[in-house]
Amino acid sequence: MAGADADLDMVSGLLDELRELASASGRSRDQGRIYDFRVRWGIAIAGRLERLAHYHAAGALAPDERVRYEALRARLRESLPLMDRLAVPRPRVPLV
């Protein structure tokens, strides 16, 4: 599916950034950076992640994209406490 790899890369990269921001709890966090992240995160999970979920449900992802999507959903599940810690929205797509 055209664009699925880019969507997977973007959401995965944002998950990496979420982990980095959440691990900064002992240091003073840059509130501007967190705000910027929240905006990009919201756009990604409302747009790109929702699109991936749609393509997955429709069976339109290539086998390697399906594997990557399943791994991404597992990472999202594991990151739910971090989302809560930084007060970013949780994904609305099924994570199981």
Short mmCIF file of C-alpha atoms in Angstrom, two decimals:
data_model
loop_
_atom_site.label_atom_id
_atom_site.label_comp_id
_atom_site.label_asym_id
_atom_site.label_seq_id
_atom_site.Cartn_x
_atom_site.Cartn_y
_atom_site.Cartn_z
CA MET A 1 0.00 0.00 0.00
CA ALA A 2 1.49 3.31 -1.08
CA GLY A 3 2.23 5.47 1.91
CA ALA A 4 1.83 2.75 4.53
CA ASP A 5 5.58 2.51 5.08
CA ALA A 6 5.80 6.28 5.57
CA ASP A 7 2.88 6.16 8.02
CA LEU A 8 4.50 3.30 9.94
CA ASP A 9 7.82 5.14 10.03
CA MET A 10 6.21 8.36 11.26
CA VAL A 11 4.20 6.80 14.08
CA SER A 12 7.14 4.61 15.10
CA GLY A 13 9.40 7.66 15.24
CA LEU A 14 6.90 9.51 17.37
CA LEU A 15 6.74 6.54 19.75
CA ASP A 16 10.52 6.77 20.10
CA GLU A 17 10.17 10.47 20.89
CA LEU A 18 7.38 9.74 23.40
CA ARG A 19 9.68 7.36 25.26
CA GLU A 20 12.47 9.93 25.25
CA LEU A 21 10.22 12.71 26.54
CA ALA A 22 8.71 10.50 29.23
CA SER A 23 12.14 9.38 30.42
CA ALA A 24 13.08 13.02 31.02
CA SER A 25 10.98 13.00 34.20
CA GLY A 26 14.02 13.50 36.42
CA ARG A 27 15.20 16.47 34.40
CA SER A 28 13.27 19.60 33.78
CA ARG A 29 11.21 19.07 30.68
CA ASP A 30 10.98 21.59 27.90
CA GLN A 31 7.26 22.43 27.92
CA GLY A 32 7.49 23.91 24.41
CA ARG A 33 8.91 20.66 23.09
CA ILE A 34 6.19 18.65 24.83
CA TYR A 35 3.50 20.93 23.42
CA ASP A 36 4.95 20.55 19.92
CA PHE A 37 5.05 16.79 20.39
CA ARG A 38 1.40 16.71 21.52
CA VAL A 39 0.33 18.50 18.36
CA ARG A 40 2.30 16.17 16.06
CA TRP A 41 1.17 13.12 18.05
CA GLY A 42 -2.50 14.07 17.81
CA ILE A 43 -2.26 14.58 14.07
CA ALA A 44 -0.43 11.28 13.58
CA ILE A 45 -2.78 9.11 15.59
CA ALA A 46 -5.92 10.76 14.22
CA GLY A 47 -4.69 10.61 10.63
CA ARG A 48 -1.93 8.20 9.84
CA LEU A 49 -2.66 5.58 12.51
CA GLU A 50 -6.38 5.61 11.70
CA ARG A 51 -5.54 5.15 8.01
CA LEU A 52 -3.25 2.22 8.82
CA ALA A 53 -6.00 0.62 10.91
CA HIS A 54 -8.42 1.03 8.02
CA TYR A 55 -6.04 -0.55 5.52
CA HIS A 56 -5.25 -3.34 7.96
CA ALA A 57 -8.94 -4.13 8.52
CA ALA A 58 -9.51 -4.08 4.75
CA GLY A 59 -6.62 -6.50 4.17
CA ALA A 60 -4.89 -3.92 1.99
CA LEU A 61 -1.47 -4.00 3.68
CA ALA A 62 1.36 -6.04 2.20
CA PRO A 63 2.60 -8.93 4.38
CA ASP A 64 5.63 -6.98 5.64
CA GLU A 65 3.44 -3.96 6.37
CA ARG A 66 1.03 -6.15 8.35
CA VAL A 67 3.94 -7.43 10.44
CA ARG A 68 5.17 -3.89 11.07
CA TYR A 69 1.65 -2.71 11.92
CA GLU A 70 1.17 -5.51 14.46
CA ALA A 71 4.54 -4.66 16.05
CA LEU A 72 3.54 -0.99 16.14
CA ARG A 73 0.27 -1.82 17.89
CA ALA A 74 2.21 -3.82 20.50
CA ARG A 75 4.52 -0.85 21.09
CA LEU A 76 1.51 1.44 21.39
CA ARG A 77 -0.04 -0.88 24.01
CA GLU A 78 3.20 -0.89 25.99
CA SER A 79 3.39 2.91 25.78
CA LEU A 80 -0.08 3.66 27.18
CA PRO A 81 1.32 4.62 30.63
CA LEU A 82 3.75 7.04 28.96
CA MET A 83 0.90 8.62 27.01
CA ASP A 84 -0.94 9.15 30.27
CA ARG A 85 2.16 10.58 31.95
CA LEU A 86 2.61 13.19 29.22
CA ALA A 87 -1.14 13.75 28.83
CA VAL A 88 -1.20 12.91 25.14
CA PRO A 89 -4.27 11.29 23.59
CA ARG A 90 -4.49 7.53 23.44
CA PRO A 91 -5.03 5.97 20.02
CA ARG A 92 -8.64 5.17 19.17
CA VAL A 93 -7.70 2.19 17.02
CA PRO A 94 -7.82 -1.33 18.49
CA LEU A 95 -4.46 -2.20 20.01
CA VAL A 96 -5.18 -5.90 20.58
#
